[in-house]
Structures are given as C-alpha cells and as structure tokens.
Amino acid sequence: MTKPLLASEVGKKVEEGVPGSVVRAQGDTLWVHPERLLEVCRLLKETPGLELTYLVAITGVDYIEYFEVVYHLVSIRHNHSLVLKVQVYGRDEPTVPSVVSVWQGADYQEREVYDLMGVRFAGHPNLKRILTWEGFPGHPLRKDHLGA
Amino acid sequence: MTLQGEPVIINIGPQHPSTHGVFRLRVLFDGEVVQDLEPVFGYLHRGTEKLAEERAYTQIVTLTDRLDYVSSMTNNHAYVLAVEKLARIRPTERGMYLRVIAAELSRLASHLVATGFFLQDLGAFATPLMYCFRERERILDLMEMLCGARITFSYMRPGGVFQDAPPDFWPAIQQFLSEMPHYLDELEHLLTENEVILARTKGVGILPAQVAINCSVSGPVLRASGVQWDIRKVDPYDVYDRLEFDIPVGTHGDCYDRMMVRLQEMRQSLRILGQAVRDIPSGPARAPVPFFLRPPPGEAYAHVESPKGELGFYLVSDGGISPYRCKIRSPSFINLTPLRELLRGWKMADLIVIFGSIDINMGEVDR
C-alpha cells in the first residue's frame, strides 16, 4: 500500500529547510505559503527519505473566497504519498509559482488549471489555454461561470 | 552531401487516421526530420468535470464511460472507488471480484485495440487490426452478458456492481480463458518475428526512466522504460492484493518494449481472471446504497491502473448530493507530456509510430 506521509512530520522538515513556509498540516495534507512553493517543492523532491519525485496530479478548486491548488505527490522509491496545497486569494489574477522546473509533468497540468480555473502560474514556459480555444471567454470550472 | 531547405510546418490532424481521434500536431520539419512540435488538444472537450458538479454521485458513472471509451470499465472503477472512499462505503466481496473481472477484461480489450492500431500505424493496414478486433469482439460479448452494453457499460456502482453476472457468463468466460492464450501466442509470433516490425520499433522513440518519472508518465509507457510501478501492486484496491500476478517491465523504453509490455500484461490479465473466476464468493453483488448519496464534507483521491496508466478521481464534497469538485487525472493526457522529447530528431514516418506506441484515447485527453 502507498503509505500516506504524516504531514506534521514532513512540515517540520520543510520548516527547517524553508523557514516560514508551512501554514498548517493535517493528516496527509500540508498547506504552504504560495510564495515559498517552489523552494518547498524542490526540498520535497530532493530530500533523502522524502524523494517525492512523481507529481501525480495538479488540481484547482474554487472555494469562492479563495482558490486552492492541490498537488498529489508520490515517491516511487519509498512508495509514500503527500498532498500539498496552496491557497490564493483574489479572483482577477490569482497567481501561484509554476513548478515545471521541478517536475516537468506539471507542464500540461498547469496549463489545464489555468485554462479551466483561471489560476496563473508564474514562470510557466508556455502558459496558454489547452482544452478550450484561444478566444474562449472566462474559465469554465469557476463556480461563477455559468454553463451553456 | 546535405541539402539545406526551408523548415516547413505541417499540420498532422485533427482528422488523420494516426491521431486516434481528433488531435492535432503542428510539427516543424527540416526536410523529413522533426525539429519541433506543438500538440493542440481540446477538439473533444465536453466539460466532464463541470457536468459532474451538477449531477448526483450515482449519475456520474455514466459520464465516466465516455472518457476512455475503449475501456469504460476501468473508468467506472476509479470513480466508484473514489465515491466509496469519500462516503465510507464498504463494497460487497462478490461485487469486488466482479469489478476486478470486468476491469481485467477491459484491459485485455484495450490492449488489443492498442496493439491493433499500433500495427496499423506501422503500415500493416487493417488486417492485423481485424485480428485484434476479432478477439475484442468476444470480450465485448462477455461485457454484454454482464450489463447489456458493448461500449458504454456503466456497470459499476458505489458498493459493488449493478447486477450479478448471469449464469451463462461463467461457462462463457471459462471458454474464453482457455482459448485466449493460444491467440496471444499467435499475436506474439506475429509481433516478434516480423522483420519490418522489429526494424521500425526497436530503438525507436526511447524514453529514459528518469524523463518518464519527471514527466509523470504512467502505465505501460512508464513500465516499458523499466520502472516497476503498477497501482494494482503498489497501492492495491478491491481484491488485487489477494491475486497473484507479475508486473512486466521493459529495458530500453523504445516502441518495441511498449508493445511487448502490453502483450505480456495481457497474459497477466488472463492469470488474474483465472484466479478471480475460481475464487469468487457467493453473496450479494451490491451493498445497499441510497440513490442520493450525501458524503460528509471532505475530499478523497482514488486511483486505478487503467490500461493507459494511472486514472485517478479527486472528489471534494461539501455535504451535498453532487460533488463540489470532480477532478479527473487522466493518464492519456499526462502521458503526452514528453512528446517533444520523444519525437524530436525522428522522421515523419517514425513520428506516427512513436505517437501510436503511447496509446492515447482522445475521450480521456480532452475530457
């Protein structure tokens, strides 16, 4: 079985490497400050014992007062998993740092979150719409986007 | 002597037999050699995730059928596992076995389609594809016995499956299991001893393991690169932890390995089916679950090893009758991430072969 890592313990390690980055930890879920995300991701990927080398999925969730971007991470060597989350406020241009430089698998997934949820990823090499067309109005997975 | 020409941009698709659906590649060629490319998706985008937000949990099963439409059973499977995790439903024993049987039959059907179309992409027009489809028809007959449908099954439900297998299903699957190994031998003979296939696939489109992991590639494409990672083994669901099977892996990560991994996986699926059919307990096929489920507020991520790779559903509940958010982690979509690394430097004819060896399904890429 893939073992969910205890976020409070991972949080301690993250806090040592990147001070002031952890917001809270609960179960297997770790919330971090968006501006420190890139450093945290590098640390999670490279620290021996964690080695979360495989980015399973990136999800955007619209909680109306804020957006949450969820990263499901897995270590192939140790077979354990962690859920990493960041929260961004504001509906005009919510922005999260891009993690493509850490995991290349984030490339299309971040474009998808941008396209459908309207969260921008700063530093993404080619951030443009991927599933809808270029002139599509709005971001369809937002709660205030009315379907056809 | 090298000829220097103007680089040319060629559109492959959206309507092209080798794109397996509606997919477009904008490729920059220098002569015959791929310099750069940009994939264009979305022609089949139907907003499945948005549609799921306004349907009851039990109704979404029908939406999942339309993701990877050559393997609807595994889509159902991933979704019901996520709902069960979210709503803390315990499926029945018989239901779990029936789900595993359905999922493995689906894997066989999907790998047959993948192999058949791969040979078609190689230029072996229609005949080998029809060999593969002949066997797939038999699997679809079995599926029809289970649920009455041949493509969009909607067979699984939170708590089990929607109905038990009819009595004549068991002799039919026994006969299928006794005949299929012989057919796979035939197919393997065809694939491994044909010089054209060997020349066009061995050493072509190599994907190193490190690149595959970094690009979040999953399924047979990842395993062909030598990474032993199969959700059925590393994070078993339903009854996979009680069944014996091996994970075939490749060594080079080329097109040949990807094809052979699928072929060997079909043999393992037959092994799993044999054990599941032998061990299936009697009892109800489905636990009583209300039509309008109201899972407690929270979230769940459940994943299965679908024929294409890791298929996951991430559900967020706000306590209502439909999910607040339903995210689909689709393997076909994410397996396309290393496309540029795979195709750069190869010729036009190899591009078709390498792209075919990834085995994508546009229903799942575009959702």
mmCIF file of N, CA and C in Angstrom, chain B residues 146-231:
data_model
loop_
_atom_site.group_PDB
_atom_site.id
_atom_site.type_symbol
_atom_site.label_atom_id
_atom_site.label_comp_id
_atom_site.label_asym_id
_atom_site.label_seq_id
_atom_site.Cartn_x
_atom_site.Cartn_y
_atom_site.Cartn_z
ATOM 1 N N LEU B 146 -22.749 -9.177 -19.061
ATOM 2 C CA LEU B 146 -22.726 -8.583 -17.729
ATOM 3 C C LEU B 146 -23.731 -7.450 -17.595
ATOM 4 N N CYS B 147 -23.778 -6.575 -18.613
ATOM 5 C CA CYS B 147 -24.528 -5.339 -18.396
ATOM 6 C C CYS B 147 -25.389 -4.932 -19.575
ATOM 7 N N GLY B 148 -25.378 -5.672 -20.660
ATOM 8 C CA GLY B 148 -26.250 -5.331 -21.773
ATOM 9 C C GLY B 148 -25.665 -4.337 -22.753
ATOM 10 N N ALA B 149 -24.504 -3.768 -22.435
ATOM 11 C CA ALA B 149 -23.917 -2.776 -23.332
ATOM 12 C C ALA B 149 -22.581 -3.283 -23.853
ATOM 13 N N ARG B 150 -22.134 -2.689 -24.948
ATOM 14 C CA ARG B 150 -20.865 -3.137 -25.538
ATOM 15 C C ARG B 150 -19.783 -2.068 -25.477
ATOM 16 N N ILE B 151 -20.126 -0.834 -25.284
ATOM 17 C CA ILE B 151 -19.112 0.225 -25.223
ATOM 18 C C ILE B 151 -19.229 1.020 -23.922
ATOM 19 N N THR B 152 -20.378 1.651 -23.727
ATOM 20 C CA THR B 152 -20.560 2.455 -22.515
ATOM 21 C C THR B 152 -21.280 1.605 -21.476
ATOM 22 N N PHE B 153 -20.493 1.005 -20.582
ATOM 23 C CA PHE B 153 -21.033 -0.065 -19.741
ATOM 24 C C PHE B 153 -21.851 0.441 -18.555
ATOM 25 N N SER B 154 -21.335 1.445 -17.830
ATOM 26 C CA SER B 154 -21.975 1.894 -16.581
ATOM 27 C C SER B 154 -22.293 0.706 -15.675
ATOM 28 N N TYR B 155 -21.363 -0.208 -15.554
ATOM 29 C CA TYR B 155 -21.640 -1.458 -14.844
ATOM 30 C C TYR B 155 -21.436 -1.313 -13.339
ATOM 31 N N MET B 156 -20.505 -0.471 -12.950
ATOM 32 C CA MET B 156 -20.145 -0.447 -11.536
ATOM 33 C C MET B 156 -20.922 0.645 -10.799
ATOM 34 N N ARG B 157 -21.141 0.395 -9.536
ATOM 35 C CA ARG B 157 -21.859 1.332 -8.680
ATOM 36 C C ARG B 157 -21.098 1.448 -7.368
ATOM 37 N N PRO B 158 -21.250 2.564 -6.668
ATOM 38 C CA PRO B 158 -20.707 2.590 -5.311
ATOM 39 C C PRO B 158 -21.328 1.431 -4.517
ATOM 40 N N GLY B 159 -20.488 0.599 -3.944
ATOM 41 C CA GLY B 159 -20.994 -0.555 -3.196
ATOM 42 C C GLY B 159 -20.904 -1.861 -3.955
ATOM 43 N N GLY B 160 -20.509 -1.853 -5.207
ATOM 44 C CA GLY B 160 -20.377 -3.106 -5.951
ATOM 45 C C GLY B 160 -20.635 -2.888 -7.425
ATOM 46 N N VAL B 161 -21.450 -3.799 -7.996
ATOM 47 C CA VAL B 161 -21.824 -3.662 -9.404
ATOM 48 C C VAL B 161 -23.341 -3.654 -9.473
ATOM 49 N N PHE B 162 -23.905 -3.232 -10.614
ATOM 50 C CA PHE B 162 -25.353 -3.025 -10.598
ATOM 51 C C PHE B 162 -26.148 -4.320 -10.661
ATOM 52 N N GLN B 163 -25.560 -5.373 -11.221
ATOM 53 C CA GLN B 163 -26.257 -6.660 -11.144
ATOM 54 C C GLN B 163 -25.234 -7.782 -11.210
ATOM 55 N N ASP B 164 -25.641 -8.920 -10.686
ATOM 56 C CA ASP B 164 -24.758 -10.081 -10.704
ATOM 57 C C ASP B 164 -24.618 -10.595 -12.137
ATOM 58 N N ALA B 165 -23.517 -11.353 -12.378
ATOM 59 C CA ALA B 165 -23.342 -11.932 -13.702
ATOM 60 C C ALA B 165 -24.396 -13.021 -13.916
ATOM 61 N N PRO B 166 -24.948 -13.132 -15.140
ATOM 62 C CA PRO B 166 -25.927 -14.201 -15.398
ATOM 63 C C PRO B 166 -25.228 -15.563 -15.378
ATOM 64 N N PRO B 167 -26.002 -16.657 -15.145
ATOM 65 C CA PRO B 167 -25.368 -17.984 -15.009
ATOM 66 C C PRO B 167 -24.548 -18.382 -16.234
ATOM 67 N N ASP B 168 -24.981 -18.019 -17.430
ATOM 68 C CA ASP B 168 -24.239 -18.459 -18.626
ATOM 69 C C ASP B 168 -22.963 -17.641 -18.853
ATOM 70 N N PHE B 169 -22.713 -16.624 -18.013
ATOM 71 C CA PHE B 169 -21.467 -15.866 -18.127
ATOM 72 C C PHE B 169 -20.278 -16.731 -17.757
ATOM 73 N N TRP B 170 -20.451 -17.608 -16.748
ATOM 74 C CA TRP B 170 -19.295 -18.346 -16.211
ATOM 75 C C TRP B 170 -18.733 -19.367 -17.193
ATOM 76 N N PRO B 171 -19.605 -20.211 -17.827
ATOM 77 C CA PRO B 171 -19.009 -21.077 -18.861
ATOM 78 C C PRO B 171 -18.402 -20.292 -20.019
ATOM 79 N N ALA B 172 -19.012 -19.161 -20.361
ATOM 80 C CA ALA B 172 -18.501 -18.370 -21.492
ATOM 81 C C ALA B 172 -17.110 -17.828 -21.185
ATOM 82 N N ILE B 173 -16.904 -17.329 -19.954
ATOM 83 C CA ILE B 173 -15.590 -16.763 -19.640
ATOM 84 C C ILE B 173 -14.562 -17.887 -19.498
ATOM 85 N N GLN B 174 -14.995 -19.063 -19.024
ATOM 86 C CA GLN B 174 -14.062 -20.202 -18.940
ATOM 87 C C GLN B 174 -13.554 -20.570 -20.328
ATOM 88 N N GLN B 175 -14.469 -20.589 -21.260
ATOM 89 C CA GLN B 175 -14.071 -20.942 -22.626
ATOM 90 C C GLN B 175 -13.134 -19.876 -23.206
ATOM 91 N N PHE B 176 -13.460 -18.622 -22.926
ATOM 92 C CA PHE B 176 -12.606 -17.523 -23.386
ATOM 93 C C PHE B 176 -11.201 -17.661 -22.799
ATOM 94 N N LEU B 177 -11.143 -17.976 -21.499
ATOM 95 C CA LEU B 177 -9.835 -18.076 -20.836
ATOM 96 C C LEU B 177 -9.026 -19.251 -21.370
ATOM 97 N N SER B 178 -9.712 -20.304 -21.811
ATOM 98 C CA SER B 178 -8.966 -21.449 -22.327
ATOM 99 C C SER B 178 -8.454 -21.197 -23.744
ATOM 100 N N GLU B 179 -9.134 -20.319 -24.489
ATOM 101 C CA GLU B 179 -8.731 -20.103 -25.887
ATOM 102 C C GLU B 179 -7.792 -18.919 -26.082
ATOM 103 N N MET B 180 -7.886 -17.976 -25.167
ATOM 104 C CA MET B 180 -7.135 -16.731 -25.356
ATOM 105 C C MET B 180 -5.610 -16.926 -25.362
ATOM 106 N N PRO B 181 -5.030 -17.772 -24.486
ATOM 107 C CA PRO B 181 -3.563 -17.908 -24.509
ATOM 108 C C PRO B 181 -3.031 -18.326 -25.871
ATOM 109 N N HIS B 182 -3.753 -19.202 -26.539
ATOM 110 C CA HIS B 182 -3.337 -19.647 -27.864
ATOM 111 C C HIS B 182 -3.304 -18.478 -28.840
ATOM 112 N N TYR B 183 -4.331 -17.634 -28.720
ATOM 113 C CA TYR B 183 -4.395 -16.478 -29.595
ATOM 114 C C TYR B 183 -3.239 -15.516 -29.307
ATOM 115 N N LEU B 184 -2.929 -15.346 -28.009
ATOM 116 C CA LEU B 184 -1.822 -14.440 -27.664
ATOM 117 C C LEU B 184 -0.496 -14.967 -28.192
ATOM 118 N N ASP B 185 -0.334 -16.295 -28.182
ATOM 119 C CA ASP B 185 0.876 -16.880 -28.777
ATOM 120 C C ASP B 185 0.993 -16.496 -30.243
ATOM 121 N N GLU B 186 -0.148 -16.593 -30.918
ATOM 122 C CA GLU B 186 -0.183 -16.232 -32.341
ATOM 123 C C GLU B 186 0.235 -14.792 -32.551
ATOM 124 N N LEU B 187 -0.338 -13.930 -31.704
ATOM 125 C CA LEU B 187 -0.059 -12.489 -31.824
ATOM 126 C C LEU B 187 1.414 -12.213 -31.531
ATOM 127 N N GLU B 188 1.940 -12.881 -30.514
ATOM 128 C CA GLU B 188 3.335 -12.659 -30.150
ATOM 129 C C GLU B 188 4.253 -13.105 -31.297
ATOM 130 N N HIS B 189 3.903 -14.229 -31.891
ATOM 131 C CA HIS B 189 4.644 -14.741 -33.038
ATOM 132 C C HIS B 189 4.674 -13.695 -34.153
ATOM 133 N N LEU B 190 3.505 -13.109 -34.390
ATOM 134 C CA LEU B 190 3.381 -12.102 -35.446
ATOM 135 C C LEU B 190 4.237 -10.880 -35.135
ATOM 136 N N LEU B 191 4.268 -10.487 -33.850
ATOM 137 C CA LEU B 191 4.947 -9.246 -33.489
ATOM 138 C C LEU B 191 6.454 -9.409 -33.387
ATOM 139 N N THR B 192 6.904 -10.545 -32.863
ATOM 140 C CA THR B 192 8.326 -10.653 -32.529
ATOM 141 C C THR B 192 9.154 -11.244 -33.659
ATOM 142 N N GLU B 193 8.511 -11.776 -34.691
ATOM 143 C CA GLU B 193 9.306 -12.413 -35.731
ATOM 144 C C GLU B 193 9.160 -11.743 -37.086
ATOM 145 N N ASN B 194 8.497 -10.594 -37.084
ATOM 146 C CA ASN B 194 8.344 -9.878 -38.340
ATOM 147 C C ASN B 194 9.453 -8.848 -38.450
ATOM 148 N N GLU B 195 10.250 -8.945 -39.481
ATOM 149 C CA GLU B 195 11.430 -8.082 -39.586
ATOM 150 C C GLU B 195 11.078 -6.613 -39.728
ATOM 151 N N VAL B 196 9.978 -6.351 -40.441
ATOM 152 C CA VAL B 196 9.596 -4.947 -40.626
ATOM 153 C C VAL B 196 9.238 -4.334 -39.275
ATOM 154 N N ILE B 197 8.474 -5.067 -38.480
ATOM 155 C CA ILE B 197 8.083 -4.541 -37.168
ATOM 156 C C ILE B 197 9.323 -4.315 -36.312
ATOM 157 N N LEU B 198 10.218 -5.264 -36.288
ATOM 158 C CA LEU B 198 11.422 -5.128 -35.454
ATOM 159 C C LEU B 198 12.238 -3.914 -35.888
ATOM 160 N N ALA B 199 12.425 -3.775 -37.202
ATOM 161 C CA ALA B 199 13.262 -2.673 -37.682
ATOM 162 C C ALA B 199 12.641 -1.317 -37.384
ATOM 163 N N ARG B 200 11.320 -1.277 -37.408
ATOM 164 C CA ARG B 200 10.669 0.026 -37.219
ATOM 165 C C ARG B 200 10.416 0.365 -35.757
ATOM 166 N N THR B 201 10.527 -0.603 -34.853
ATOM 167 C CA THR B 201 10.197 -0.313 -33.451
ATOM 168 C C THR B 201 11.399 -0.407 -32.512
ATOM 169 N N LYS B 202 12.357 -1.285 -32.799
ATOM 170 C CA LYS B 202 13.480 -1.453 -31.858
ATOM 171 C C LYS B 202 14.387 -0.229 -31.898
ATOM 172 N N GLY B 203 14.625 0.337 -30.718
ATOM 173 C CA GLY B 203 15.491 1.505 -30.631
ATOM 174 C C GLY B 203 14.861 2.795 -31.106
ATOM 175 N N VAL B 204 13.570 2.746 -31.412
ATOM 176 C CA VAL B 204 12.883 3.940 -31.915
ATOM 177 C C VAL B 204 12.090 4.573 -30.771
ATOM 178 N N GLY B 205 12.239 5.872 -30.606
ATOM 179 C CA GLY B 205 11.447 6.604 -29.605
ATOM 180 C C GLY B 205 11.769 6.204 -28.190
ATOM 181 N N ILE B 206 13.037 6.282 -27.826
ATOM 182 C CA ILE B 206 13.440 5.834 -26.490
ATOM 183 C C ILE B 206 13.063 6.884 -25.442
ATOM 184 N N LEU B 207 12.419 6.411 -24.381
ATOM 185 C CA LEU B 207 12.045 7.284 -23.267
ATOM 186 C C LEU B 207 12.814 6.816 -22.030
ATOM 187 N N PRO B 208 13.849 7.568 -21.598
ATOM 188 C CA PRO B 208 14.599 7.139 -20.414
ATOM 189 C C PRO B 208 13.734 7.189 -19.160
ATOM 190 N N ALA B 209 14.025 6.315 -18.199
ATOM 191 C CA ALA B 209 13.195 6.196 -16.999
ATOM 192 C C ALA B 209 13.100 7.519 -16.244
ATOM 193 N N GLN B 210 14.223 8.232 -16.129
ATOM 194 C CA GLN B 210 14.209 9.486 -15.381
ATOM 195 C C GLN B 210 13.276 10.514 -16.012
ATOM 196 N N VAL B 211 13.309 10.586 -17.345
ATOM 197 C CA VAL B 211 12.426 11.519 -18.043
ATOM 198 C C VAL B 211 10.974 11.100 -17.834
ATOM 199 N N ALA B 212 10.729 9.789 -17.914
ATOM 200 C CA ALA B 212 9.359 9.297 -17.759
ATOM 201 C C ALA B 212 8.802 9.667 -16.389
ATOM 202 N N ILE B 213 9.600 9.485 -15.330
ATOM 203 C CA ILE B 213 9.130 9.805 -13.980
ATOM 204 C C ILE B 213 8.934 11.309 -13.852
ATOM 205 N N ASN B 214 9.890 12.067 -14.341
ATOM 206 C CA ASN B 214 9.804 13.519 -14.213
ATOM 207 C C ASN B 214 8.608 14.082 -14.966
ATOM 208 N N CYS B 215 8.210 13.413 -16.050
ATOM 209 C CA CYS B 215 7.072 13.878 -16.833
ATOM 210 C C CYS B 215 5.757 13.278 -16.357
ATOM 211 N N SER B 216 5.761 12.590 -15.213
ATOM 212 C CA SER B 216 4.549 11.992 -14.637
ATOM 213 C C SER B 216 3.897 10.957 -15.559
ATOM 214 N N VAL B 217 4.692 10.321 -16.393
ATOM 215 C CA VAL B 217 4.161 9.291 -17.287
ATOM 216 C C VAL B 217 3.766 8.074 -16.452
ATOM 217 N N SER B 218 2.710 7.368 -16.862
ATOM 218 C CA SER B 218 2.284 6.193 -16.106
ATOM 219 C C SER B 218 1.876 5.085 -17.065
ATOM 220 N N GLY B 219 1.573 3.927 -16.486
ATOM 221 C CA GLY B 219 1.065 2.823 -17.281
ATOM 222 C C GLY B 219 2.150 2.101 -18.057
ATOM 223 N N PRO B 220 1.760 1.391 -19.128
ATOM 224 C CA PRO B 220 2.731 0.618 -19.901
ATOM 225 C C PRO B 220 3.904 1.464 -20.423
ATOM 226 N N VAL B 221 3.674 2.737 -20.691
ATOM 227 C CA VAL B 221 4.753 3.586 -21.199
ATOM 228 C C VAL B 221 5.836 3.753 -20.129
ATOM 229 N N LEU B 222 5.413 3.945 -18.876
ATOM 230 C CA LEU B 222 6.372 4.065 -17.775
ATOM 231 C C LEU B 222 7.085 2.738 -17.538
ATOM 232 N N ARG B 223 6.327 1.653 -17.551
ATOM 233 C CA ARG B 223 6.928 0.344 -17.254
ATOM 234 C C ARG B 223 7.859 -0.113 -18.371
ATOM 235 N N ALA B 224 7.569 0.283 -19.607
ATOM 236 C CA ALA B 224 8.463 -0.077 -20.702
ATOM 237 C C ALA B 224 9.826 0.565 -20.514
ATOM 238 N N SER B 225 9.876 1.702 -19.783
ATOM 239 C CA SER B 225 11.157 2.351 -19.503
ATOM 240 C C SER B 225 11.862 1.713 -18.319
ATOM 241 N N GLY B 226 11.308 0.649 -17.776
ATOM 242 C CA GLY B 226 11.999 -0.092 -16.737
ATOM 243 C C GLY B 226 11.590 0.264 -15.317
ATOM 244 N N VAL B 227 10.549 1.062 -15.149
ATOM 245 C CA VAL B 227 10.105 1.425 -13.803
ATOM 246 C C VAL B 227 8.977 0.484 -13.389
ATOM 247 N N GLN B 228 9.195 -0.239 -12.296
ATOM 248 C CA GLN B 228 8.190 -1.206 -11.868
ATOM 249 C C GLN B 228 7.162 -0.486 -10.999
ATOM 250 N N TRP B 229 6.170 0.086 -11.623
ATOM 251 C CA TRP B 229 5.181 0.907 -10.913
ATOM 252 C C TRP B 229 3.811 0.599 -11.485
ATOM 253 N N ASP B 230 3.041 -0.136 -10.731
ATOM 254 C CA ASP B 230 1.712 -0.526 -11.159
ATOM 255 C C ASP B 230 0.805 -0.335 -9.951
ATOM 256 N N ILE B 231 -0.244 0.485 -10.096
ATOM 257 C CA ILE B 231 -1.104 0.806 -8.947
ATOM 258 C C ILE B 231 -1.702 -0.465 -8.343
#
